[in-house]
Short mmCIF file of C-alpha atoms in Angstrom, two decimals:
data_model
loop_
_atom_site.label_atom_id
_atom_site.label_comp_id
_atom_site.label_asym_id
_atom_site.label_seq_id
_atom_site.Cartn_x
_atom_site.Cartn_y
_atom_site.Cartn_z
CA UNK J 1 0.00 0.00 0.00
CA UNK J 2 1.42 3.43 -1.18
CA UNK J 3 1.00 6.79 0.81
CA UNK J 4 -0.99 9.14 -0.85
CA UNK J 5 1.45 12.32 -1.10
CA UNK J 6 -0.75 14.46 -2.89
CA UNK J 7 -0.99 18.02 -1.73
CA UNK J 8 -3.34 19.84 0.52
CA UNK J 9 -5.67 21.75 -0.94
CA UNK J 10 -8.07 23.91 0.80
CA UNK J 11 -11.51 23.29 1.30
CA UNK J 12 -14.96 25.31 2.21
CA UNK J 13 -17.47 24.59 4.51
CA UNK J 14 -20.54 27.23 5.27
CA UNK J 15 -21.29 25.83 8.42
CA UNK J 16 -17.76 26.52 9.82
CA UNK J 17 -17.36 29.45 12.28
CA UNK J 18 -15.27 31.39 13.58
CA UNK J 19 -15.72 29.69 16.98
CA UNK J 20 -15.41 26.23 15.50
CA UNK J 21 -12.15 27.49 14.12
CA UNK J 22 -10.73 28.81 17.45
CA UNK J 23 -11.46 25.56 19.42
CA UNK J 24 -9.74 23.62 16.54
CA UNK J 25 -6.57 26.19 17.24
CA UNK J 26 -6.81 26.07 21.08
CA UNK J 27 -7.13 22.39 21.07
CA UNK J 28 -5.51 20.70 18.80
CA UNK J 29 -3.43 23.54 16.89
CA UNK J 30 -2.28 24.20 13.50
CA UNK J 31 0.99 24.05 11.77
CA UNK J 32 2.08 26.86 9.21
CA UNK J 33 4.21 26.12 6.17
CA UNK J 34 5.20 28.95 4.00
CA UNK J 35 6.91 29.92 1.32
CA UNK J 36 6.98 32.88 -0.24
CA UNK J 37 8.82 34.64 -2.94
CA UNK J 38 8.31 38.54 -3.89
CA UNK J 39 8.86 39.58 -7.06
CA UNK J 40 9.22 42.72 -8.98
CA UNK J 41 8.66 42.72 -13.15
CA UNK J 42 9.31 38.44 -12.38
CA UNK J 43 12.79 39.14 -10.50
CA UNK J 44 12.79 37.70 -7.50
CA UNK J 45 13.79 39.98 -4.41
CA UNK J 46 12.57 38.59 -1.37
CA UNK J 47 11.94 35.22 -0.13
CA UNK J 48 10.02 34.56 3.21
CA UNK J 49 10.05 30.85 4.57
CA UNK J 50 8.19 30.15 7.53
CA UNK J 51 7.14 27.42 10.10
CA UNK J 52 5.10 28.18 13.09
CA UNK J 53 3.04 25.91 15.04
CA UNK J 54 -0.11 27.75 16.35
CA UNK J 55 -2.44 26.55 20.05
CA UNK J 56 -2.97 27.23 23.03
CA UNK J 57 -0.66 27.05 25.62
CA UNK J 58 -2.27 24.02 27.34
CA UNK J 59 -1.92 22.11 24.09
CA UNK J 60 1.48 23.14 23.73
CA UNK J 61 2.86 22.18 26.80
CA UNK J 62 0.47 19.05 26.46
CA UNK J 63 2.99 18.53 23.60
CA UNK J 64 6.20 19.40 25.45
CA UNK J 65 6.90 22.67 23.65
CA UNK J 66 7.75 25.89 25.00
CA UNK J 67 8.00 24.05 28.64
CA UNK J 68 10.90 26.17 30.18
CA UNK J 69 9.39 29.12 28.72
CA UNK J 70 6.41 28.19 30.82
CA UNK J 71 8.06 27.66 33.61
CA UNK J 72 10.16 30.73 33.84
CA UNK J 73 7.32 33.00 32.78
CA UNK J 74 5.21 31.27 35.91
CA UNK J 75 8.19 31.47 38.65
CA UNK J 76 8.91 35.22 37.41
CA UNK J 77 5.02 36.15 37.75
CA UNK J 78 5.01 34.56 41.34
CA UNK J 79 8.46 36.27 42.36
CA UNK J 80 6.95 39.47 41.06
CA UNK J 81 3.22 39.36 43.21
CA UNK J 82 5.67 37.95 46.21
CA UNK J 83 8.15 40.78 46.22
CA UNK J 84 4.59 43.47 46.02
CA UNK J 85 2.63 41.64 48.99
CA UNK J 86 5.40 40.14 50.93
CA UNK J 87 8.03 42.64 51.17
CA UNK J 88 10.37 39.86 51.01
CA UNK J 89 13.86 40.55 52.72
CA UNK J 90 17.07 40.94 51.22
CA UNK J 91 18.10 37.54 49.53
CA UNK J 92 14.52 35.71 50.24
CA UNK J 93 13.30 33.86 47.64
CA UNK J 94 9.77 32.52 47.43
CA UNK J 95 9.10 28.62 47.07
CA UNK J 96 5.75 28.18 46.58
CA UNK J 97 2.60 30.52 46.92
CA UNK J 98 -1.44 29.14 47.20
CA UNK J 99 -4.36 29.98 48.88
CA UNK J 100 -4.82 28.91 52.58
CA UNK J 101 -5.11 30.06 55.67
CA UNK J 102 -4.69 29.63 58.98
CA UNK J 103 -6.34 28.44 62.18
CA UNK J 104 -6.33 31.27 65.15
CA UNK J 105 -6.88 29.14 68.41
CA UNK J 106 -6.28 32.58 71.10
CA UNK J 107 -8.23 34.82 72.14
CA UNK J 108 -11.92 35.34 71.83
CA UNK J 109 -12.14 34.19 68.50
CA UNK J 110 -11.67 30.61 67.27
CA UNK J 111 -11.64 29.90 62.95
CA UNK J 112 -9.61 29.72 60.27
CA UNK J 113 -9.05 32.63 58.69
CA UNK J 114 -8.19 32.85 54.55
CA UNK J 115 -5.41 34.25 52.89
CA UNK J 116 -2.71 33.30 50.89
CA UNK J 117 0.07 30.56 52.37
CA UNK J 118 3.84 31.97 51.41
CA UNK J 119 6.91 29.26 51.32
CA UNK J 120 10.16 31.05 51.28
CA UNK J 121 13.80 29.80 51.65
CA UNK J 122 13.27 31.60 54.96
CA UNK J 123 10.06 31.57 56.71
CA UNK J 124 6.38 30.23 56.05
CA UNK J 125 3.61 33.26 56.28
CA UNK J 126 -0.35 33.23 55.74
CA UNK J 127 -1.08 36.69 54.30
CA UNK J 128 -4.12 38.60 53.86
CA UNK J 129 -4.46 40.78 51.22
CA UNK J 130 -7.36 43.14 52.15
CA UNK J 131 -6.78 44.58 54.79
CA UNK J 132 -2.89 43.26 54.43
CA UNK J 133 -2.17 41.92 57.33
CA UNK J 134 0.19 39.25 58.24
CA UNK J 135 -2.43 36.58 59.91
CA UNK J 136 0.35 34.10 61.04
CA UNK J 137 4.60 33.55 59.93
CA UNK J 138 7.49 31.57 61.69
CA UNK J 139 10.40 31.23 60.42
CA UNK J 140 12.07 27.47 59.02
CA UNK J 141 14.76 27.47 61.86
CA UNK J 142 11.88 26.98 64.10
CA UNK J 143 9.99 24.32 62.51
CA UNK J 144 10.20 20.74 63.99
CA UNK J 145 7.37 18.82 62.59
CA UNK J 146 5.24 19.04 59.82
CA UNK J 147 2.53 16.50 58.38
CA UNK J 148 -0.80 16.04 56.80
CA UNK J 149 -3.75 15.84 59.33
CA UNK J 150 -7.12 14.88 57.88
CA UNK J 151 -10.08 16.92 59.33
CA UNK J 152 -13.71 16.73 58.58
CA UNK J 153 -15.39 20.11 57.53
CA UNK J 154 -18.68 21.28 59.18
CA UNK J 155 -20.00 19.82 55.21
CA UNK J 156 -19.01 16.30 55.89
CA UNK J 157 -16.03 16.51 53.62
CA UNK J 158 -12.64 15.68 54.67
CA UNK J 159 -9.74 17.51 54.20
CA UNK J 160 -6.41 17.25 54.56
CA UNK J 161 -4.81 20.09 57.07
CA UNK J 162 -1.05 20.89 57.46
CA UNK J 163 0.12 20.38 61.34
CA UNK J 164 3.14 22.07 62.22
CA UNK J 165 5.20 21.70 65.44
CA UNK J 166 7.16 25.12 66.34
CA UNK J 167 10.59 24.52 68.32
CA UNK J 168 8.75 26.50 71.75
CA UNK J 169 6.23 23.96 71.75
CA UNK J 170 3.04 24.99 70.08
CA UNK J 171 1.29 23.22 67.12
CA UNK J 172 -0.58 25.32 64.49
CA UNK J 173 -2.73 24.10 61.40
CA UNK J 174 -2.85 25.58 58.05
CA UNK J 175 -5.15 25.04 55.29
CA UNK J 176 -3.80 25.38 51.56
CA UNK J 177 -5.36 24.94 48.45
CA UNK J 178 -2.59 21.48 47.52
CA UNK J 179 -2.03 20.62 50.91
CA UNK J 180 0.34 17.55 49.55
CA UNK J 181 2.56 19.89 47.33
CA UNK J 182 3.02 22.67 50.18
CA UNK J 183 3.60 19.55 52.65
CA UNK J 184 6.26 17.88 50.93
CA UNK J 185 7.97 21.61 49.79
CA UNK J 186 7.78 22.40 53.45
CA UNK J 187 9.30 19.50 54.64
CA UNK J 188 12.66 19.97 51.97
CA UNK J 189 13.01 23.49 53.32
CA UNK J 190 13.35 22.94 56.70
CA UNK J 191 15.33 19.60 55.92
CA UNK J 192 17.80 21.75 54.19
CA UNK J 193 18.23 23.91 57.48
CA UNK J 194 18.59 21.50 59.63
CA UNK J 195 21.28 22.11 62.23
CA UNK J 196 22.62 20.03 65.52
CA UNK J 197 20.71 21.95 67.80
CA UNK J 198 17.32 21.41 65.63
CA UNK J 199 16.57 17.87 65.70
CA UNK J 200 14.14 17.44 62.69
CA UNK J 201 11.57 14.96 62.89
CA UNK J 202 9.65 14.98 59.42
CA UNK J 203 7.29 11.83 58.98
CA UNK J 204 5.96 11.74 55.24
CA UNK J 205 2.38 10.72 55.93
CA UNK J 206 0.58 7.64 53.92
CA UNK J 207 -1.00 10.27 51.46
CA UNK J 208 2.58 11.83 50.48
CA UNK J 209 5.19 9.16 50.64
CA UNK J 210 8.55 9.70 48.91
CA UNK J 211 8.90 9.35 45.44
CA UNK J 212 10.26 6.39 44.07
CA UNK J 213 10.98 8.47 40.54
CA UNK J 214 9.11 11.94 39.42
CA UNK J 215 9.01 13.54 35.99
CA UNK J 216 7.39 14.20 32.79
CA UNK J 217 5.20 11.77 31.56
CA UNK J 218 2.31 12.51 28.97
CA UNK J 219 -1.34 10.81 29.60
CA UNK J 220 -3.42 9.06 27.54
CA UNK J 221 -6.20 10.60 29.04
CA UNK J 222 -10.11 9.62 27.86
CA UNK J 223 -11.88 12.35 26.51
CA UNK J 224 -15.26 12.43 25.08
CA UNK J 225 -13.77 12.96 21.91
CA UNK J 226 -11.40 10.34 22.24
CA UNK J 227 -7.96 10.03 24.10
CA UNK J 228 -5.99 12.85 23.97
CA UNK J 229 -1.72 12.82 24.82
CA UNK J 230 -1.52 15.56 27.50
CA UNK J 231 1.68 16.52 29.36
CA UNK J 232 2.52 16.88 32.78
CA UNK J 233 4.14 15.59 35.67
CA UNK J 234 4.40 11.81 36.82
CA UNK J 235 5.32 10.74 40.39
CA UNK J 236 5.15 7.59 41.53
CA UNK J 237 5.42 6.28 45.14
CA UNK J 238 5.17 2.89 47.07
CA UNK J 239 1.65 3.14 46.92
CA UNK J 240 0.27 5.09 44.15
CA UNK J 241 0.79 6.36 40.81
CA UNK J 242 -0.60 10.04 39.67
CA UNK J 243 -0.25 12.71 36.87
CA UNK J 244 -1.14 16.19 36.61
CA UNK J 245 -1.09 18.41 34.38
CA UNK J 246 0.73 21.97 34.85
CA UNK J 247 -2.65 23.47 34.01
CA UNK J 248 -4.52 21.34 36.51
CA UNK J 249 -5.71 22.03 40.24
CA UNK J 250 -5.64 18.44 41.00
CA UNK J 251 -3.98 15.09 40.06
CA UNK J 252 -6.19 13.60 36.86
CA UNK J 253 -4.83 10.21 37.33
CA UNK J 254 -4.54 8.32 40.91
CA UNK J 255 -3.86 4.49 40.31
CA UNK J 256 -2.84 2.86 43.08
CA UNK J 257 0.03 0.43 42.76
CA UNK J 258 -1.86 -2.62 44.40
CA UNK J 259 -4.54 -2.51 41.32
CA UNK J 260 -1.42 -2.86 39.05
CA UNK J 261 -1.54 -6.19 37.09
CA UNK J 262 0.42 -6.00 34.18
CA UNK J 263 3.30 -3.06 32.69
CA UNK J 264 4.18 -3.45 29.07
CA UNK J 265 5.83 -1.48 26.43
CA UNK J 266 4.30 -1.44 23.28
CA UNK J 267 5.23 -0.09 19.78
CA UNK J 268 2.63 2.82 19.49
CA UNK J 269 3.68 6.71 18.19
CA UNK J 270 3.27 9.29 21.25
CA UNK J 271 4.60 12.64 21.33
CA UNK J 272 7.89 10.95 23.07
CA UNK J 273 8.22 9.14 20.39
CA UNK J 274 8.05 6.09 18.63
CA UNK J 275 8.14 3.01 21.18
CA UNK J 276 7.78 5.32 23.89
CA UNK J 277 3.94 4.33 25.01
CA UNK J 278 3.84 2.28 28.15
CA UNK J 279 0.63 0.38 28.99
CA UNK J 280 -0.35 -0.56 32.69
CA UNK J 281 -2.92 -2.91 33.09
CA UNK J 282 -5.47 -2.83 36.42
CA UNK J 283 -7.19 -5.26 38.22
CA UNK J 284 -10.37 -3.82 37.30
CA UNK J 285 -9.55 -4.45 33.50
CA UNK J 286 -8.59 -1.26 31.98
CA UNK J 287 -5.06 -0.19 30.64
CA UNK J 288 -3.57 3.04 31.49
CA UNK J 289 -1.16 4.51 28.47
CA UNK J 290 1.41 6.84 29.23
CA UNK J 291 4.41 8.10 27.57
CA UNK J 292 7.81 8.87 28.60
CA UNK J 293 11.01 10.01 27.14
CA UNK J 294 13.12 7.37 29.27
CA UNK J 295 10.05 4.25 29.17
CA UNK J 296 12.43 1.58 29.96
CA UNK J 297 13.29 3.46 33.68
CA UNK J 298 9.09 3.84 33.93
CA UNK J 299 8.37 0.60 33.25
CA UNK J 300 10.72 -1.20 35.64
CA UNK J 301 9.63 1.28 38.19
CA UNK J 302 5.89 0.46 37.90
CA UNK J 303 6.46 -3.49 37.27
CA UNK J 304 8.80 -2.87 40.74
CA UNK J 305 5.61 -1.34 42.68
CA UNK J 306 2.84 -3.52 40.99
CA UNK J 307 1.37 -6.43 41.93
CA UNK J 308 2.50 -8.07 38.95
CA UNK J 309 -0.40 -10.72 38.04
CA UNK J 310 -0.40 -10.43 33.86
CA UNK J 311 2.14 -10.41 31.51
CA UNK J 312 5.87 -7.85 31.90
CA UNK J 313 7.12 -8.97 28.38
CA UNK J 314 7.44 -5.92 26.71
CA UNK J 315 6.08 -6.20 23.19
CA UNK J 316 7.96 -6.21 20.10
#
């Protein structure tokens, strides 16, 4: 069977708008090729050769382009709003930076009060922005303990809460809009002051254990349209397996390692690659696809963690 190489020609359809064309652009994207030649009385004078790919910036980092652009842009944008609401001291640098807030236990009044949670290399702070007011701050050096309490809301929901033990004794309890990410950034501050005199006790908790291996992996993920390769970031522990994307609030995959049957490679195209697909296989009969550009390390990871009760061959 022979390709069919013919060229691209462009077609009409009334029904098309100008909406139906955005979504296309945001979603999937489009891909320019261009050449162009000016001419004056048929003498050539200026040629113009161009190739732009054109979406939206979820599909593009879906696609792993224009990633450390992303992530400089985002890390200059937080240092920026930091530095204008903080006043952040001389040589402070900001970690992280989410909605939260904190839990006043003194006085007359007893209720958590909102604001905005600020990690820096120096202190942790719950900030509120109208009136500003500092609501709560310590600094690392006196942090001893930190870990994820769960704690049922007057709703019935349950929600994880951030305990921290101060070096004088008291305990406070912060809310934050990713409780696990500020948890586990917390923790590798104050690990990284850690003196003599400090003894550090930090206890990952079941929900955040340590990573056994973190990057980028892309997702397979179902879509009413049909699966669509998204990128993000993979992290897999003892327990569980998730991926979110950089655009997400919260993880959209959480497999758990114990439903893990089978972890195969198979030759499918993904934007890693050829061969770079990985299938994992659940007790509950679906497969999981992901993509990675080192699959090998992945899959001996997950076949490491799973309960292994279908095939490992890798496919050929």
């Amino acid at each position: 069977m022979t390709a069919d190489l013919s060229p691209m020609r462009p077609t009409r359809d009334p029904r098309v708008t100008l909406d139906d064309l955005l979504e296309v652009v945001l979603n999937k994207g489009a891909v320019l090729h261009l050449d162009l030649i000016v001419a004056v009385a048929d003498i050539p004078l200026i040629g113009v050769s161009l190739r732009a790919a054109i979406a939206g910036m979820e599909t593009m980092l879906e696609y792993g382009m224009m990633r450390h652009w992303d992530e400089d842009t985002r890390a200059w944008a937080e240092r920026s709003v930091a530095r204008r609401a903080l006043d952040l001291r001389e040589d402070e640098n900001v970690v992280c930076r989410m909605s939260g807030g904190h839990l006043l236990t003194e006085g007359l009044y007893h209720g958590w009060r909102p604001g905005t949670v600020y990690l820096t290399d120096r202190r942790l702070v719950v900030l509120r922005d109208e009136p500003r007011e500092i609501l709560w701050e310590t600094g690392l050096d006196a942090v001893t303990a930190v870990r994820l309490e769960p704690e049922r809301t007057v709703g019935g929901e349950e929600r994880l809460r951030l305990d921290v033990a101060l070096a004088d004794g008291g305990r406070e309890r912060l809310s934050a809009r990713e409780p696990g990410e500020l948890h586990a950034l917390l923790t590798e501050a104050c690990a990284g002051r850690a003196t003599p005199a400090l003894p550090f006790t930090f206890t990952p908790s079941a929900e955040e254990d340590p990573p056994l291996t973190k990057g980028h992996l892309w997702y397979h993920e179902p879509r009413r349209g049909g699966p669509l390769w998204r990128g993000g970031q993979g992290r897999l522990t003892a327990d569980r397996l998730t991926w979110k994307s950089p655009v997400d609030s919260r993880p959209a995959l959480v497999l758990s390692t114990a439903d893990v049957t089978a972890v195969r490679r198979v030759p499918a195209y993904s934007p890693a690659g050829e061969g770079s697909v990985i299938a994992v296989h659940t007790t509950a009969g679906d497969e999981v696809r992901l993509a990675a550009d080192d699959p090998e390390a992945w899959t001996e990871r997950l076949r490491a963690t799973g309960s292994m009760a279908g095939p490992v061959a890798a496919a050929g």
